[in-house]
Amino acid sequence: MDVSWRHIWRTYNEFADLMAKAGARMQEEDNARYEESERDYKNFLELKPSPSAAEKELSQMFQAKSSLEVAIDLFNSKIVIKAMDHLDKVVIVFSPECSKAKLLKIKILIAEKDYSGAIAETGYILKSDESNLEALLLRGQAYYYLVDHDVALRHYQKGLRLDPEHSGLKKAYFGLKNLIKKTKSRI
């Protein structure tokens, strides 16, 4: 009887480890690793066929993944309000730490000219990861549109110190530097 109890306990621990891995991956910011989460959940379901919590989380992960893809397509098609709806109602609810979703939300806020909202959202990202180049670029763009060029330059410079070859940051930085130079020469 002791041997079977150990086997059951070891199997339970394997289930728990798989669930923990799947849940952690689902919450990861780096590119919302939906495929890895899906594989881990399916492995768990094969070992224990009817855990309703795992099935529910797998379903939510599929919904979040699908809605993120739809939101990206809508944003690329310039249908930003519907893209924001997909993000707010599904993706951010089921996968709140998805960095792709967070960055897309900021791009939508900038497209909708909600620069203060974009600054606030990038602030949340930069508090947890101050070296997020995309967040630094988007925050700089928001300050640029608010005509706070000094602050925009500082964000671009910070990003370029982290990655001097980042094309988006270089383009934004040198574009703003040229604008400031032309403005000063006219005065």
mmCIF file with all atom_site columns, C-alpha atoms in Angstrom:
data_model
loop_
_atom_site.group_PDB
_atom_site.id
_atom_site.type_symbol
_atom_site.label_atom_id
_atom_site.label_alt_id
_atom_site.label_comp_id
_atom_site.label_asym_id
_atom_site.label_entity_id
_atom_site.label_seq_id
_atom_site.pdbx_PDB_ins_code
_atom_site.Cartn_x
_atom_site.Cartn_y
_atom_site.Cartn_z
_atom_site.occupancy
_atom_site.B_iso_or_equiv
_atom_site.pdbx_formal_charge
_atom_site.auth_seq_id
_atom_site.auth_comp_id
_atom_site.auth_asym_id
_atom_site.auth_atom_id
_atom_site.pdbx_PDB_model_num
ATOM 1   C CA . MET A 1 1   ? 0.000   0.000  0.000   1.00 0.00 ? 1   MET A CA 1
ATOM 2   C CA . ASP A 1 2   ? 2.900   2.360  0.744   1.00 0.00 ? 2   ASP A CA 1
ATOM 3   C CA . VAL A 1 3   ? 4.290   1.914  -2.775  1.00 0.00 ? 3   VAL A CA 1
ATOM 4   C CA . SER A 1 4   ? 0.995   2.821  -4.441  1.00 0.00 ? 4   SER A CA 1
ATOM 5   C CA . TRP A 1 5   ? 0.629   5.886  -2.195  1.00 0.00 ? 5   TRP A CA 1
ATOM 6   C CA . ARG A 1 6   ? 4.106   7.074  -3.286  1.00 0.00 ? 6   ARG A CA 1
ATOM 7   C CA . HIS A 1 7   ? 3.179   6.489  -6.899  1.00 0.00 ? 7   HIS A CA 1
ATOM 8   C CA . ILE A 1 8   ? -0.048  8.453  -6.492  1.00 0.00 ? 8   ILE A CA 1
ATOM 9   C CA . TRP A 1 9   ? 1.778   11.262 -4.709  1.00 0.00 ? 9   TRP A CA 1
ATOM 10  C CA . ARG A 1 10  ? 4.499   11.382 -7.401  1.00 0.00 ? 10  ARG A CA 1
ATOM 11  C CA . THR A 1 11  ? 1.835   11.428 -10.153 1.00 0.00 ? 11  THR A CA 1
ATOM 12  C CA . TYR A 1 12  ? -0.037  14.192 -8.336  1.00 0.00 ? 12  TYR A CA 1
ATOM 13  C CA . ASN A 1 13  ? 3.188   16.201 -8.068  1.00 0.00 ? 13  ASN A CA 1
ATOM 14  C CA . GLU A 1 14  ? 3.780   15.721 -11.796 1.00 0.00 ? 14  GLU A CA 1
ATOM 15  C CA . PHE A 1 15  ? 0.265   17.050 -12.469 1.00 0.00 ? 15  PHE A CA 1
ATOM 16  C CA . ALA A 1 16  ? 0.867   20.001 -10.172 1.00 0.00 ? 16  ALA A CA 1
ATOM 17  C CA . ASP A 1 17  ? 4.194   20.782 -11.863 1.00 0.00 ? 17  ASP A CA 1
ATOM 18  C CA . LEU A 1 18  ? 2.614   20.647 -15.313 1.00 0.00 ? 18  LEU A CA 1
ATOM 19  C CA . MET A 1 19  ? -0.221  22.921 -14.202 1.00 0.00 ? 19  MET A CA 1
ATOM 20  C CA . ALA A 1 20  ? 2.207   25.368 -12.611 1.00 0.00 ? 20  ALA A CA 1
ATOM 21  C CA . LYS A 1 21  ? 4.345   25.447 -15.760 1.00 0.00 ? 21  LYS A CA 1
ATOM 22  C CA . ALA A 1 22  ? 1.330   25.954 -17.980 1.00 0.00 ? 22  ALA A CA 1
ATOM 23  C CA . GLY A 1 23  ? -0.116  28.690 -15.795 1.00 0.00 ? 23  GLY A CA 1
ATOM 24  C CA . ALA A 1 24  ? 3.223   30.467 -15.523 1.00 0.00 ? 24  ALA A CA 1
ATOM 25  C CA . ARG A 1 25  ? 3.763   30.323 -19.265 1.00 0.00 ? 25  ARG A CA 1
ATOM 26  C CA . MET A 1 26  ? 0.283   31.630 -19.923 1.00 0.00 ? 26  MET A CA 1
ATOM 27  C CA . GLN A 1 27  ? 1.037   34.651 -17.758 1.00 0.00 ? 27  GLN A CA 1
ATOM 28  C CA . GLU A 1 28  ? 4.492   35.339 -19.204 1.00 0.00 ? 28  GLU A CA 1
ATOM 29  C CA . GLU A 1 29  ? 4.989   38.681 -20.838 1.00 0.00 ? 29  GLU A CA 1
ATOM 30  C CA . ASP A 1 30  ? 7.491   37.713 -23.485 1.00 0.00 ? 30  ASP A CA 1
ATOM 31  C CA . ASN A 1 31  ? 5.413   37.159 -26.587 1.00 0.00 ? 31  ASN A CA 1
ATOM 32  C CA . ALA A 1 32  ? 2.559   35.449 -24.687 1.00 0.00 ? 32  ALA A CA 1
ATOM 33  C CA . ARG A 1 33  ? 3.769   31.908 -25.262 1.00 0.00 ? 33  ARG A CA 1
ATOM 34  C CA . TYR A 1 34  ? 0.392   30.470 -26.047 1.00 0.00 ? 34  TYR A CA 1
ATOM 35  C CA . GLU A 1 35  ? 1.744   27.475 -27.941 1.00 0.00 ? 35  GLU A CA 1
ATOM 36  C CA . GLU A 1 36  ? 3.874   26.298 -25.001 1.00 0.00 ? 36  GLU A CA 1
ATOM 37  C CA . SER A 1 37  ? 0.966   26.780 -22.628 1.00 0.00 ? 37  SER A CA 1
ATOM 38  C CA . GLU A 1 38  ? -1.301  24.822 -24.912 1.00 0.00 ? 38  GLU A CA 1
ATOM 39  C CA . ARG A 1 39  ? 1.199   21.940 -25.091 1.00 0.00 ? 39  ARG A CA 1
ATOM 40  C CA . ASP A 1 40  ? 1.609   21.837 -21.299 1.00 0.00 ? 40  ASP A CA 1
ATOM 41  C CA . TYR A 1 41  ? -2.147  21.911 -20.708 1.00 0.00 ? 41  TYR A CA 1
ATOM 42  C CA . LYS A 1 42  ? -2.693  19.136 -23.237 1.00 0.00 ? 42  LYS A CA 1
ATOM 43  C CA . ASN A 1 43  ? 0.011   17.047 -21.531 1.00 0.00 ? 43  ASN A CA 1
ATOM 44  C CA . PHE A 1 44  ? -1.732  17.601 -18.229 1.00 0.00 ? 44  PHE A CA 1
ATOM 45  C CA . LEU A 1 45  ? -5.116  16.660 -19.679 1.00 0.00 ? 45  LEU A CA 1
ATOM 46  C CA . GLU A 1 46  ? -3.646  13.442 -21.109 1.00 0.00 ? 46  GLU A CA 1
ATOM 47  C CA . LEU A 1 47  ? -2.390  12.457 -17.652 1.00 0.00 ? 47  LEU A CA 1
ATOM 48  C CA . LYS A 1 48  ? -5.613  13.342 -15.888 1.00 0.00 ? 48  LYS A CA 1
ATOM 49  C CA . PRO A 1 49  ? -8.527  13.476 -18.347 1.00 0.00 ? 49  PRO A CA 1
ATOM 50  C CA . SER A 1 50  ? -11.168 15.496 -16.522 1.00 0.00 ? 50  SER A CA 1
ATOM 51  C CA . PRO A 1 51  ? -9.771  18.390 -14.501 1.00 0.00 ? 51  PRO A CA 1
ATOM 52  C CA . SER A 1 52  ? -12.324 21.105 -15.142 1.00 0.00 ? 52  SER A CA 1
ATOM 53  C CA . ALA A 1 53  ? -10.042 23.936 -13.974 1.00 0.00 ? 53  ALA A CA 1
ATOM 54  C CA . ALA A 1 54  ? -7.363  22.998 -16.506 1.00 0.00 ? 54  ALA A CA 1
ATOM 55  C CA . GLU A 1 55  ? -9.949  22.671 -19.279 1.00 0.00 ? 55  GLU A CA 1
ATOM 56  C CA . LYS A 1 56  ? -11.358 26.073 -18.376 1.00 0.00 ? 56  LYS A CA 1
ATOM 57  C CA . GLU A 1 57  ? -7.910  27.689 -18.415 1.00 0.00 ? 57  GLU A CA 1
ATOM 58  C CA . LEU A 1 58  ? -7.081  26.039 -21.728 1.00 0.00 ? 58  LEU A CA 1
ATOM 59  C CA . SER A 1 59  ? -10.323 27.373 -23.186 1.00 0.00 ? 59  SER A CA 1
ATOM 60  C CA . GLN A 1 60  ? -9.549  30.858 -21.871 1.00 0.00 ? 60  GLN A CA 1
ATOM 61  C CA . MET A 1 61  ? -6.053  30.667 -23.326 1.00 0.00 ? 61  MET A CA 1
ATOM 62  C CA . PHE A 1 62  ? -7.500  29.782 -26.750 1.00 0.00 ? 62  PHE A CA 1
ATOM 63  C CA . GLN A 1 63  ? -9.939  32.688 -26.492 1.00 0.00 ? 63  GLN A CA 1
ATOM 64  C CA . ALA A 1 64  ? -7.155  35.102 -25.527 1.00 0.00 ? 64  ALA A CA 1
ATOM 65  C CA . LYS A 1 65  ? -4.890  33.894 -28.331 1.00 0.00 ? 65  LYS A CA 1
ATOM 66  C CA . SER A 1 66  ? -7.658  34.150 -30.916 1.00 0.00 ? 66  SER A CA 1
ATOM 67  C CA . SER A 1 67  ? -8.774  37.579 -29.723 1.00 0.00 ? 67  SER A CA 1
ATOM 68  C CA . LEU A 1 68  ? -5.207  38.883 -29.738 1.00 0.00 ? 68  LEU A CA 1
ATOM 69  C CA . GLU A 1 69  ? -4.818  37.774 -33.356 1.00 0.00 ? 69  GLU A CA 1
ATOM 70  C CA . VAL A 1 70  ? -8.124  39.436 -34.268 1.00 0.00 ? 70  VAL A CA 1
ATOM 71  C CA . ALA A 1 71  ? -7.116  42.626 -32.415 1.00 0.00 ? 71  ALA A CA 1
ATOM 72  C CA . ILE A 1 72  ? -3.797  42.764 -34.275 1.00 0.00 ? 72  ILE A CA 1
ATOM 73  C CA . ASP A 1 73  ? -5.577  42.312 -37.608 1.00 0.00 ? 73  ASP A CA 1
ATOM 74  C CA . LEU A 1 74  ? -8.122  45.000 -36.729 1.00 0.00 ? 74  LEU A CA 1
ATOM 75  C CA . PHE A 1 75  ? -5.382  47.407 -35.659 1.00 0.00 ? 75  PHE A CA 1
ATOM 76  C CA . ASN A 1 76  ? -3.442  46.780 -38.873 1.00 0.00 ? 76  ASN A CA 1
ATOM 77  C CA . SER A 1 77  ? -6.675  47.464 -40.781 1.00 0.00 ? 77  SER A CA 1
ATOM 78  C CA . LYS A 1 78  ? -7.047  50.773 -38.894 1.00 0.00 ? 78  LYS A CA 1
ATOM 79  C CA . ILE A 1 79  ? -10.172 49.596 -37.063 1.00 0.00 ? 79  ILE A CA 1
ATOM 80  C CA . VAL A 1 80  ? -8.762  50.595 -33.710 1.00 0.00 ? 80  VAL A CA 1
ATOM 81  C CA . ILE A 1 81  ? -11.930 50.832 -31.607 1.00 0.00 ? 81  ILE A CA 1
ATOM 82  C CA . LYS A 1 82  ? -12.853 47.207 -32.304 1.00 0.00 ? 82  LYS A CA 1
ATOM 83  C CA . ALA A 1 83  ? -9.238  46.188 -31.724 1.00 0.00 ? 83  ALA A CA 1
ATOM 84  C CA . MET A 1 84  ? -9.386  47.831 -28.292 1.00 0.00 ? 84  MET A CA 1
ATOM 85  C CA . ASP A 1 85  ? -12.670 46.033 -27.556 1.00 0.00 ? 85  ASP A CA 1
ATOM 86  C CA . HIS A 1 86  ? -11.058 42.658 -28.274 1.00 0.00 ? 86  HIS A CA 1
ATOM 87  C CA . LEU A 1 87  ? -8.118  43.514 -26.049 1.00 0.00 ? 87  LEU A CA 1
ATOM 88  C CA . ASP A 1 88  ? -10.121 44.842 -23.123 1.00 0.00 ? 88  ASP A CA 1
ATOM 89  C CA . LYS A 1 89  ? -12.917 42.287 -23.146 1.00 0.00 ? 89  LYS A CA 1
ATOM 90  C CA . VAL A 1 90  ? -10.953 39.097 -23.755 1.00 0.00 ? 90  VAL A CA 1
ATOM 91  C CA . VAL A 1 91  ? -7.166  39.241 -24.010 1.00 0.00 ? 91  VAL A CA 1
ATOM 92  C CA . ILE A 1 92  ? -6.378  41.416 -21.014 1.00 0.00 ? 92  ILE A CA 1
ATOM 93  C CA . VAL A 1 93  ? -9.013  39.644 -18.907 1.00 0.00 ? 93  VAL A CA 1
ATOM 94  C CA . PHE A 1 94  ? -7.686  36.124 -19.578 1.00 0.00 ? 94  PHE A CA 1
ATOM 95  C CA . SER A 1 95  ? -4.024  36.962 -20.148 1.00 0.00 ? 95  SER A CA 1
ATOM 96  C CA . PRO A 1 96  ? -3.283  40.195 -18.240 1.00 0.00 ? 96  PRO A CA 1
ATOM 97  C CA . GLU A 1 97  ? 0.509   39.864 -18.414 1.00 0.00 ? 97  GLU A CA 1
ATOM 98  C CA . CYS A 1 98  ? 0.690   39.412 -22.189 1.00 0.00 ? 98  CYS A CA 1
ATOM 99  C CA . SER A 1 99  ? 3.246   41.959 -23.388 1.00 0.00 ? 99  SER A CA 1
ATOM 100 C CA . LYS A 1 100 ? 2.002   41.869 -26.978 1.00 0.00 ? 100 LYS A CA 1
ATOM 101 C CA . ALA A 1 101 ? -1.460  42.827 -25.769 1.00 0.00 ? 101 ALA A CA 1
ATOM 102 C CA . LYS A 1 102 ? -0.132  45.590 -23.522 1.00 0.00 ? 102 LYS A CA 1
ATOM 103 C CA . LEU A 1 103 ? 1.978   47.085 -26.305 1.00 0.00 ? 103 LEU A CA 1
ATOM 104 C CA . LEU A 1 104 ? -0.885  46.836 -28.786 1.00 0.00 ? 104 LEU A CA 1
ATOM 105 C CA . LYS A 1 105 ? -3.128  48.649 -26.327 1.00 0.00 ? 105 LYS A CA 1
ATOM 106 C CA . ILE A 1 106 ? -0.578  51.467 -26.113 1.00 0.00 ? 106 ILE A CA 1
ATOM 107 C CA . LYS A 1 107 ? -0.370  51.689 -29.917 1.00 0.00 ? 107 LYS A CA 1
ATOM 108 C CA . ILE A 1 108 ? -4.160  51.936 -30.027 1.00 0.00 ? 108 ILE A CA 1
ATOM 109 C CA . LEU A 1 109 ? -4.155  54.673 -27.387 1.00 0.00 ? 109 LEU A CA 1
ATOM 110 C CA . ILE A 1 110 ? -1.636  56.637 -29.454 1.00 0.00 ? 110 ILE A CA 1
ATOM 111 C CA . ALA A 1 111 ? -3.681  56.092 -32.629 1.00 0.00 ? 111 ALA A CA 1
ATOM 112 C CA . GLU A 1 112 ? -6.724  57.398 -30.762 1.00 0.00 ? 112 GLU A CA 1
ATOM 113 C CA . LYS A 1 113 ? -4.680  60.407 -29.561 1.00 0.00 ? 113 LYS A CA 1
ATOM 114 C CA . ASP A 1 114 ? -4.958  59.379 -25.908 1.00 0.00 ? 114 ASP A CA 1
ATOM 115 C CA . TYR A 1 115 ? -1.341  60.234 -25.209 1.00 0.00 ? 115 TYR A CA 1
ATOM 116 C CA . SER A 1 116 ? -1.762  60.547 -21.450 1.00 0.00 ? 116 SER A CA 1
ATOM 117 C CA . GLY A 1 117 ? -3.290  57.065 -21.364 1.00 0.00 ? 117 GLY A CA 1
ATOM 118 C CA . ALA A 1 118 ? -0.376  55.742 -23.422 1.00 0.00 ? 118 ALA A CA 1
ATOM 119 C CA . ILE A 1 119 ? 2.102   57.337 -21.017 1.00 0.00 ? 119 ILE A CA 1
ATOM 120 C CA . ALA A 1 120 ? 0.319   55.758 -18.055 1.00 0.00 ? 120 ALA A CA 1
ATOM 121 C CA . GLU A 1 121 ? 0.245   52.295 -19.684 1.00 0.00 ? 121 GLU A CA 1
ATOM 122 C CA . THR A 1 122 ? 3.918   52.445 -20.661 1.00 0.00 ? 122 THR A CA 1
ATOM 123 C CA . GLY A 1 123 ? 4.679   53.500 -17.111 1.00 0.00 ? 123 GLY A CA 1
ATOM 124 C CA . TYR A 1 124 ? 3.179   50.240 -15.828 1.00 0.00 ? 124 TYR A CA 1
ATOM 125 C CA . ILE A 1 125 ? 5.331   48.226 -18.214 1.00 0.00 ? 125 ILE A CA 1
ATOM 126 C CA . LEU A 1 126 ? 8.499   50.177 -17.445 1.00 0.00 ? 126 LEU A CA 1
ATOM 127 C CA . LYS A 1 127 ? 7.996   49.766 -13.693 1.00 0.00 ? 127 LYS A CA 1
ATOM 128 C CA . SER A 1 128 ? 8.311   46.013 -14.093 1.00 0.00 ? 128 SER A CA 1
ATOM 129 C CA . ASP A 1 129 ? 10.830  46.079 -16.966 1.00 0.00 ? 129 ASP A CA 1
ATOM 130 C CA . GLU A 1 130 ? 12.675  49.366 -17.324 1.00 0.00 ? 130 GLU A CA 1
ATOM 131 C CA . SER A 1 131 ? 14.610  48.021 -20.319 1.00 0.00 ? 131 SER A CA 1
ATOM 132 C CA . ASN A 1 132 ? 11.561  47.340 -22.500 1.00 0.00 ? 132 ASN A CA 1
ATOM 133 C CA . LEU A 1 133 ? 12.645  49.046 -25.710 1.00 0.00 ? 133 LEU A CA 1
ATOM 134 C CA . GLU A 1 134 ? 9.210   49.030 -27.329 1.00 0.00 ? 134 GLU A CA 1
ATOM 135 C CA . ALA A 1 135 ? 7.659   50.661 -24.250 1.00 0.00 ? 135 ALA A CA 1
ATOM 136 C CA . LEU A 1 136 ? 10.405  53.307 -24.223 1.00 0.00 ? 136 LEU A CA 1
ATOM 137 C CA . LEU A 1 137 ? 9.778   54.033 -27.907 1.00 0.00 ? 137 LEU A CA 1
ATOM 138 C CA . LEU A 1 138 ? 6.003   54.273 -27.463 1.00 0.00 ? 138 LEU A CA 1
ATOM 139 C CA . ARG A 1 139 ? 6.348   56.448 -24.371 1.00 0.00 ? 139 ARG A CA 1
ATOM 140 C CA . GLY A 1 140 ? 8.699   58.740 -26.267 1.00 0.00 ? 140 GLY A CA 1
ATOM 141 C CA . GLN A 1 141 ? 6.186   58.946 -29.116 1.00 0.00 ? 141 GLN A CA 1
ATOM 142 C CA . ALA A 1 142 ? 3.401   59.875 -26.703 1.00 0.00 ? 142 ALA A CA 1
ATOM 143 C CA . TYR A 1 143 ? 5.521   62.667 -25.226 1.00 0.00 ? 143 TYR A CA 1
ATOM 144 C CA . TYR A 1 144 ? 6.459   63.773 -28.740 1.00 0.00 ? 144 TYR A CA 1
ATOM 145 C CA . TYR A 1 145 ? 2.782   64.151 -29.658 1.00 0.00 ? 145 TYR A CA 1
ATOM 146 C CA . LEU A 1 146 ? 2.221   66.111 -26.446 1.00 0.00 ? 146 LEU A CA 1
ATOM 147 C CA . VAL A 1 147 ? 5.045   68.390 -27.659 1.00 0.00 ? 147 VAL A CA 1
ATOM 148 C CA . ASP A 1 148 ? 7.217   67.550 -24.669 1.00 0.00 ? 148 ASP A CA 1
ATOM 149 C CA . HIS A 1 149 ? 10.262  66.988 -26.821 1.00 0.00 ? 149 HIS A CA 1
ATOM 150 C CA . ASP A 1 150 ? 12.834  66.976 -24.011 1.00 0.00 ? 150 ASP A CA 1
ATOM 151 C CA . VAL A 1 151 ? 11.105  64.095 -22.258 1.00 0.00 ? 151 VAL A CA 1
ATOM 152 C CA . ALA A 1 152 ? 10.618  62.265 -25.566 1.00 0.00 ? 152 ALA A CA 1
ATOM 153 C CA . LEU A 1 153 ? 14.352  62.606 -26.292 1.00 0.00 ? 153 LEU A CA 1
ATOM 154 C CA . ARG A 1 154 ? 15.226  61.205 -22.864 1.00 0.00 ? 154 ARG A CA 1
ATOM 155 C CA . HIS A 1 155 ? 13.117  58.091 -23.498 1.00 0.00 ? 155 HIS A CA 1
ATOM 156 C CA . TYR A 1 156 ? 14.636  57.575 -26.930 1.00 0.00 ? 156 TYR A CA 1
ATOM 157 C CA . GLN A 1 157 ? 18.145  58.064 -25.502 1.00 0.00 ? 157 GLN A CA 1
ATOM 158 C CA . LYS A 1 158 ? 17.524  55.612 -22.688 1.00 0.00 ? 158 LYS A CA 1
ATOM 159 C CA . GLY A 1 159 ? 16.399  53.005 -25.209 1.00 0.00 ? 159 GLY A CA 1
ATOM 160 C CA . LEU A 1 160 ? 19.382  53.680 -27.461 1.00 0.00 ? 160 LEU A CA 1
ATOM 161 C CA . ARG A 1 161 ? 21.773  53.256 -24.518 1.00 0.00 ? 161 ARG A CA 1
ATOM 162 C CA . LEU A 1 162 ? 20.291  49.777 -24.076 1.00 0.00 ? 162 LEU A CA 1
ATOM 163 C CA . ASP A 1 163 ? 20.337  48.949 -27.810 1.00 0.00 ? 163 ASP A CA 1
ATOM 164 C CA . PRO A 1 164 ? 22.160  51.448 -30.023 1.00 0.00 ? 164 PRO A CA 1
ATOM 165 C CA . GLU A 1 165 ? 21.015  49.642 -33.178 1.00 0.00 ? 165 GLU A CA 1
ATOM 166 C CA . HIS A 1 166 ? 17.257  49.648 -32.486 1.00 0.00 ? 166 HIS A CA 1
ATOM 167 C CA . SER A 1 167 ? 15.898  51.023 -35.769 1.00 0.00 ? 167 SER A CA 1
ATOM 168 C CA . GLY A 1 168 ? 12.651  52.458 -34.370 1.00 0.00 ? 168 GLY A CA 1
ATOM 169 C CA . LEU A 1 169 ? 14.402  54.307 -31.576 1.00 0.00 ? 169 LEU A CA 1
ATOM 170 C CA . LYS A 1 170 ? 17.122  55.592 -33.922 1.00 0.00 ? 170 LYS A CA 1
ATOM 171 C CA . LYS A 1 171 ? 14.567  56.860 -36.423 1.00 0.00 ? 171 LYS A CA 1
ATOM 172 C CA . ALA A 1 172 ? 12.501  58.591 -33.730 1.00 0.00 ? 172 ALA A CA 1
ATOM 173 C CA . TYR A 1 173 ? 15.544  60.057 -31.968 1.00 0.00 ? 173 TYR A CA 1
ATOM 174 C CA . PHE A 1 174 ? 17.240  61.462 -35.058 1.00 0.00 ? 174 PHE A CA 1
ATOM 175 C CA . GLY A 1 175 ? 13.935  62.672 -36.493 1.00 0.00 ? 175 GLY A CA 1
ATOM 176 C CA . LEU A 1 176 ? 13.221  64.613 -33.324 1.00 0.00 ? 176 LEU A CA 1
ATOM 177 C CA . LYS A 1 177 ? 16.796  65.937 -33.124 1.00 0.00 ? 177 LYS A CA 1
ATOM 178 C CA . ASN A 1 178 ? 16.485  67.237 -36.699 1.00 0.00 ? 178 ASN A CA 1
ATOM 179 C CA . LEU A 1 179 ? 13.134  68.840 -35.900 1.00 0.00 ? 179 LEU A CA 1
ATOM 180 C CA . ILE A 1 180 ? 14.599  70.597 -32.862 1.00 0.00 ? 180 ILE A CA 1
ATOM 181 C CA . LYS A 1 181 ? 17.621  71.720 -34.910 1.00 0.00 ? 181 LYS A CA 1
ATOM 182 C CA . LYS A 1 182 ? 15.389  73.147 -37.689 1.00 0.00 ? 182 LYS A CA 1
ATOM 183 C CA . THR A 1 183 ? 13.157  74.857 -35.147 1.00 0.00 ? 183 THR A CA 1
ATOM 184 C CA . LYS A 1 184 ? 16.129  76.495 -33.408 1.00 0.00 ? 184 LYS A CA 1
ATOM 185 C CA . SER A 1 185 ? 17.643  77.650 -36.703 1.00 0.00 ? 185 SER A CA 1
ATOM 186 C CA . ARG A 1 186 ? 14.405  79.471 -37.604 1.00 0.00 ? 186 ARG A CA 1
ATOM 187 C CA . ILE A 1 187 ? 14.347  81.380 -34.345 1.00 0.00 ? 187 ILE A CA 1
#
